[in-house]
C-alpha angles and dihedrals in degrees: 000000000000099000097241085060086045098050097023115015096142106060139152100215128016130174122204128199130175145173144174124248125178098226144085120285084235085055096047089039100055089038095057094046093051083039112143100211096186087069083085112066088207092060090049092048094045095043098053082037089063094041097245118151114262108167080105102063101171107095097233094041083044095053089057085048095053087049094246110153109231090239104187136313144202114198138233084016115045137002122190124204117186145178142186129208132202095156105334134005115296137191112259099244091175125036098184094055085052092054082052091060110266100274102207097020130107097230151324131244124188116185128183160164131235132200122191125175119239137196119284092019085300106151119197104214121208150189137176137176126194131187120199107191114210107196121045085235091056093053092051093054090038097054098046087046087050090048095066097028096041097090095041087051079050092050092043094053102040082051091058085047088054096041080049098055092041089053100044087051093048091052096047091045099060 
């Protein structure tokens, strides 16, 4: 069981986003943790646009700085990344609670990347992000708020994949 099934398999939105690298799972997945994501000038612009922290541009540096709880990981095949909201993003103190479902949160967001070996050291890259809303109010703003960020969180994403597969083939090439 992939581990975004495992810590959010019930949600309201999700965005997925993939690429092919050539390249080994333990290579893409090393390469998107030590990421610099201010090497794309779309990232940077989006970023500063929303509003995120991004004094930390390294993707795992920038992940702390955003407030997403490192949830599990199993490297070099999946790493999960997760979040919960009241008012405003918390740390996720209890992992267990938000399996259960975060009693007394808003809502839950899990986002991840995935890593799958292919034929002839082909990897398939993932990532994929899902949003369970808690409250029917929550899921009404969400949804409006969704409806106008969700292409710039798909450009954002399919950017990282881009930046992945360029580094990976830099670093392959020298």
């Amino acid at each position: 069981m992939s581990l975004i099934n495992k810590y959010l398999p019930k949600f309201n939105f999700t965005e997925y986003h993939s690429i092919r690298i050539q390249a080994s799972s333990k290579e893409c997945y090393s390469t998107v943790l030590d990421l610099d994501l201010a090497e794309s000038r779309v990232i940077s612009f989006l970023f500063k646009l929303r509003g995120m922290p991004f004094s930390k541009t390294r993707f795992k540096d920038f992940t702390e700085g955003a407030k997403f709880t490192l949830l599990e990981e199993n490297e070099p095949h999946e790493f999960l990344y997760g979040f919960w909201a009241k008012k405003h993003i918390e740390w996720i103190a209890d992992k267990e609670a938000y399996i259960q479902g975060g009693k007394g949160y808003r809502m839950l967001i899990a986002w991840n990347f995935e890593f799958k070996e292919l034929e002839n050291n082909e990897c398939l890259v993932s990532t994929e992000t899902r949003v369970k809303c808690l409250t029917t109010g929550t899921k009404i703003i969400f949804s409006i708020y969704w409806f106008f960020v969700k292409p710039f969180s798909g450009w954002i994403r399919n950017e990282m994949l881009r930046l992945v597969k360029k580094k990976v083939n830099e670093r392959l090439s020298n």
